[in-house]
PDB file of C-alpha atoms in Angstrom:
ATOM      1  CA  MET P1083     103.232  79.413   0.173  1.00  0.00           C
ATOM      2  CA  HIS P1084     100.386  78.797  -2.710  1.00  0.00           C
ATOM      3  CA  THR P1085      98.331  81.825  -3.878  1.00  0.00           C
ATOM      4  CA  THR P1086      95.330  81.662  -6.057  1.00  0.00           C
ATOM      5  CA  ARG P1087      95.156  85.070  -8.668  1.00  0.00           C
ATOM      6  CA  THR P1088      92.091  83.166 -10.043  1.00  0.00           C
ATOM      7  CA  PRO P1089      89.752  85.985  -7.870  1.00  0.00           C
ATOM      8  CA  ILE P1090      91.329  88.735  -9.469  1.00  0.00           C
ATOM      9  CA  ILE P1091      91.822  87.939 -12.730  1.00  0.00           C
ATOM     10  CA  LEU P1092      87.837  87.587 -12.821  1.00  0.00           C
ATOM     11  CA  SER P1093      86.759  90.734 -10.832  1.00  0.00           C
ATOM     12  CA  MET P1094      89.407  92.272 -13.085  1.00  0.00           C
ATOM     13  CA  ALA P1095      87.688  90.825 -16.389  1.00  0.00           C
ATOM     14  CA  PHE P1096      84.123  91.779 -14.933  1.00  0.00           C
ATOM     15  CA  ALA P1097      85.030  95.341 -14.366  1.00  0.00           C
ATOM     16  CA  THR P1098      86.615  95.773 -18.299  1.00  0.00           C
ATOM     17  CA  LEU P1099      82.979  93.807 -19.440  1.00  0.00           C
ATOM     18  CA  SER P1100      81.059  96.621 -17.322  1.00  0.00           C
ATOM     19  CA  LEU P1101      83.410  99.224 -18.355  1.00  0.00           C
ATOM     20  CA  ALA P1102      82.115  98.281 -22.210  1.00  0.00           C
ATOM     21  CA  THR P1103      78.399  97.583 -21.714  1.00  0.00           C
ATOM     22  CA  VAL P1104      78.686 100.517 -20.205  1.00  0.00           C
ATOM     23  CA  ASN P1105      80.128 102.648 -23.250  1.00  0.00           C
ATOM     24  CA  THR P1106      77.710 100.810 -25.319  1.00  0.00           C
ATOM     25  CA  ALA P1107      74.783 102.014 -23.959  1.00  0.00           C
ATOM     26  CA  PHE P1108      76.147 105.820 -24.629  1.00  0.00           C
ATOM     27  CA  ALA P1109      76.764 105.307 -27.936  1.00  0.00           C
ATOM     28  CA  SER P1110      72.419 104.564 -28.220  1.00  0.00           C
ATOM     29  CA  SER P1111      71.760 107.543 -26.366  1.00  0.00           C
ATOM     30  CA  TYR P1112      71.887 111.415 -27.227  1.00  0.00           C
ATOM     31  CA  ILE P1113      74.145 112.203 -24.655  1.00  0.00           C
ATOM     32  CA  HIS P1114      77.736 111.110 -24.305  1.00  0.00           C
ATOM     33  CA  PRO P1115      80.183 111.353 -22.071  1.00  0.00           C
ATOM     34  CA  LYS P1116      83.024 113.793 -21.980  1.00  0.00           C
ATOM     35  CA  ASN P1117      85.723 114.345 -20.172  1.00  0.00           C
ATOM     36  CA  SER P1118      85.096 117.904 -18.714  1.00  0.00           C
ATOM     37  CA  GLU P1119      83.837 120.128 -16.170  1.00  0.00           C
ATOM     38  CA  THR P1120      79.881 119.175 -17.157  1.00  0.00           C
ATOM     39  CA  GLY P1121      80.731 115.065 -17.533  1.00  0.00           C
ATOM     40  CA  TYR P1122      78.611 114.990 -20.944  1.00  0.00           C
ATOM     41  CA  VAL P1123      78.101 116.759 -24.097  1.00  0.00           C
ATOM     42  CA  VAL P1124      74.204 115.973 -25.682  1.00  0.00           C
ATOM     43  CA  TYR P1125      73.942 115.290 -29.622  1.00  0.00           C
ATOM     44  CA  PRO P1126      70.238 116.369 -30.705  1.00  0.00           C
ATOM     45  CA  ASP P1127      70.640 114.669 -34.148  1.00  0.00           C
ATOM     46  CA  HIS P1128      71.262 111.283 -32.377  1.00  0.00           C
ATOM     47  CA  PHE P1129      67.600 111.552 -30.893  1.00  0.00           C
ATOM     48  CA  ARG P1130      65.233 108.420 -32.070  1.00  0.00           C
ATOM     49  CA  SER P1131      62.028 109.129 -31.107  1.00  0.00           C
ATOM     50  CA  ASP P1132      58.593 106.835 -32.066  1.00  0.00           C
ATOM     51  CA  LYS P1133      56.474 109.539 -32.662  1.00  0.00           C
ATOM     52  CA  THR P1134      55.826 111.984 -35.317  1.00  0.00           C
ATOM     53  CA  ARG P1135      55.839 115.572 -33.807  1.00  0.00           C
ATOM     54  CA  ALA P1136      51.825 115.492 -34.884  1.00  0.00           C
ATOM     55  CA  GLN P1137      51.097 112.798 -32.200  1.00  0.00           C
ATOM     56  CA  VAL P1138      53.168 114.505 -29.596  1.00  0.00           C
ATOM     57  CA  GLN P1139      51.043 118.269 -30.571  1.00  0.00           C
ATOM     58  CA  ALA P1140      48.002 115.990 -30.289  1.00  0.00           C
ATOM     59  CA  GLU P1141      49.097 114.376 -27.003  1.00  0.00           C
ATOM     60  CA  THR P1142      49.917 117.888 -25.735  1.00  0.00           C
ATOM     61  CA  ALA P1143      46.297 118.976 -26.710  1.00  0.00           C
ATOM     62  CA  GLU P1144      44.270 116.318 -25.461  1.00  0.00           C
ATOM     63  CA  PHE P1145      46.714 116.871 -21.889  1.00  0.00           C
ATOM     64  CA  LEU P1146      45.441 120.701 -21.810  1.00  0.00           C
ATOM     65  CA  LYS P1147      41.703 119.995 -22.894  1.00  0.00           C
ATOM     66  CA  ASN P1148      41.494 117.836 -20.071  1.00  0.00           C
ATOM     67  CA  GLY P1149      42.952 119.959 -17.596  1.00  0.00           C
ATOM     68  CA  GLY P1150      46.382 119.953 -17.773  1.00  0.00           C
ATOM     69  CA  THR P1151      49.366 122.126 -16.312  1.00  0.00           C
ATOM     70  CA  ASN P1152      49.796 125.877 -17.511  1.00  0.00           C
ATOM     71  CA  VAL P1153      53.177 125.161 -18.052  1.00  0.00           C
ATOM     72  CA  PHE P1154      52.749 124.091 -21.731  1.00  0.00           C
ATOM     73  CA  ARG P1155      50.436 127.141 -22.587  1.00  0.00           C
ATOM     74  CA  ASN P1156      51.311 129.081 -25.458  1.00  0.00           C
ATOM     75  CA  SER P1157      51.144 130.270 -28.669  1.00  0.00           C
ATOM     76  CA  ASN P1158      51.286 126.539 -30.021  1.00  0.00           C
ATOM     77  CA  TYR P1159      48.198 125.119 -28.130  1.00  0.00           C
ATOM     78  CA  PRO P1160      44.874 125.574 -27.925  1.00  0.00           C
ATOM     79  CA  LEU P1161      43.851 127.773 -24.618  1.00  0.00           C
ATOM     80  CA  VAL P1162      41.570 126.137 -21.931  1.00  0.00           C
ATOM     81  CA  ASP P1163      40.471 129.646 -20.550  1.00  0.00           C
ATOM     82  CA  SER P1164      39.441 132.440 -23.289  1.00  0.00           C
ATOM     83  CA  SER P1165      38.680 135.061 -20.276  1.00  0.00           C
ATOM     84  CA  PRO P1166      38.466 138.117 -21.641  1.00  0.00           C
ATOM     85  CA  SER P1167      41.901 139.303 -19.943  1.00  0.00           C
ATOM     86  CA  GLN P1168      43.917 136.065 -22.100  1.00  0.00           C
ATOM     87  CA  GLN P1169      42.425 137.596 -25.784  1.00  0.00           C
ATOM     88  CA  PRO P1170      44.690 139.157 -27.722  1.00  0.00           C
ATOM     89  CA  SER P1171      44.680 142.906 -27.946  1.00  0.00           C
ATOM     90  CA  ASN P1172      43.320 144.286 -31.813  1.00  0.00           C
ATOM     91  CA  LYS P1173      45.768 147.392 -31.504  1.00  0.00           C
ATOM     92  CA  THR P1174      48.591 148.101 -34.120  1.00  0.00           C
ATOM     93  CA  ARG P1175      52.017 148.530 -32.817  1.00  0.00           C
ATOM     94  CA  GLN P1176      52.445 151.940 -33.512  1.00  0.00           C
ATOM     95  CA  GLN P1177      48.632 152.703 -31.328  1.00  0.00           C
ATOM     96  CA  VAL P1178      50.225 151.385 -28.451  1.00  0.00           C
ATOM     97  CA  LEU P1179      52.923 154.009 -29.017  1.00  0.00           C
ATOM     98  CA  ASP P1180      50.529 156.561 -29.625  1.00  0.00           C
ATOM     99  CA  GLU P1181      49.501 155.447 -26.063  1.00  0.00           C
ATOM    100  CA  LEU P1182      52.436 155.773 -24.320  1.00  0.00           C
ATOM    101  CA  LEU P1183      53.387 158.821 -26.000  1.00  0.00           C
ATOM    102  CA  ASN P1184      50.459 160.732 -25.596  1.00  0.00           C
ATOM    103  CA  GLU P1185      49.226 159.678 -21.906  1.00  0.00           C
ATOM    104  CA  THR P1186      49.158 162.767 -19.280  1.00  0.00           C
ATOM    105  CA  PRO P1187      51.753 162.689 -16.273  1.00  0.00           C
ATOM    106  CA  GLU P1188      48.587 161.572 -13.997  1.00  0.00           C
ATOM    107  CA  GLN P1189      48.251 158.163 -16.083  1.00  0.00           C
ATOM    108  CA  ARG P1190      52.301 157.695 -16.685  1.00  0.00           C
ATOM    109  CA  LYS P1191      52.051 157.796 -12.495  1.00  0.00           C
ATOM    110  CA  ALA P1192      49.404 155.153 -12.204  1.00  0.00           C
ATOM    111  CA  ARG P1193      50.700 152.881 -14.751  1.00  0.00           C
ATOM    112  CA  ARG P1194      54.729 153.425 -13.156  1.00  0.00           C
ATOM    113  CA  GLU P1195      53.063 152.394  -9.812  1.00  0.00           C
ATOM    114  CA  MET P1196      51.338 149.460 -11.213  1.00  0.00           C
ATOM    115  CA  TYR P1197      54.210 148.010 -12.405  1.00  0.00           C
ATOM    116  CA  ARG P1198      56.463 148.093  -9.386  1.00  0.00           C
ATOM    117  CA  GLY P1199      57.123 145.564  -7.568  1.00  0.00           C
TER     118      GLY P1199
END
């Protein structure tokens, strides 16, 4: 009986080559494999971007101006809707605390009912 071991050797060489290729792909990423429950570890300092922070902020502002989603709206980006309910209050922290301390029992009950789920 004559057996050929060439297919086995070729398949093992291919598996070794594919594993080596996977590791080099991870080396250029900021997510690296890890032998743990999560399976990976993130190194943010390994991340490389082609855009500057100002370019990303400009793109996001343009996206929001064109009617983008509300997910990105916070203090860093301009508001599209400037209705009175969206305007910041001109009261100081002490003024708000004084209002809370000096409210009547009826006002307190109404406030608690408003915020009760």
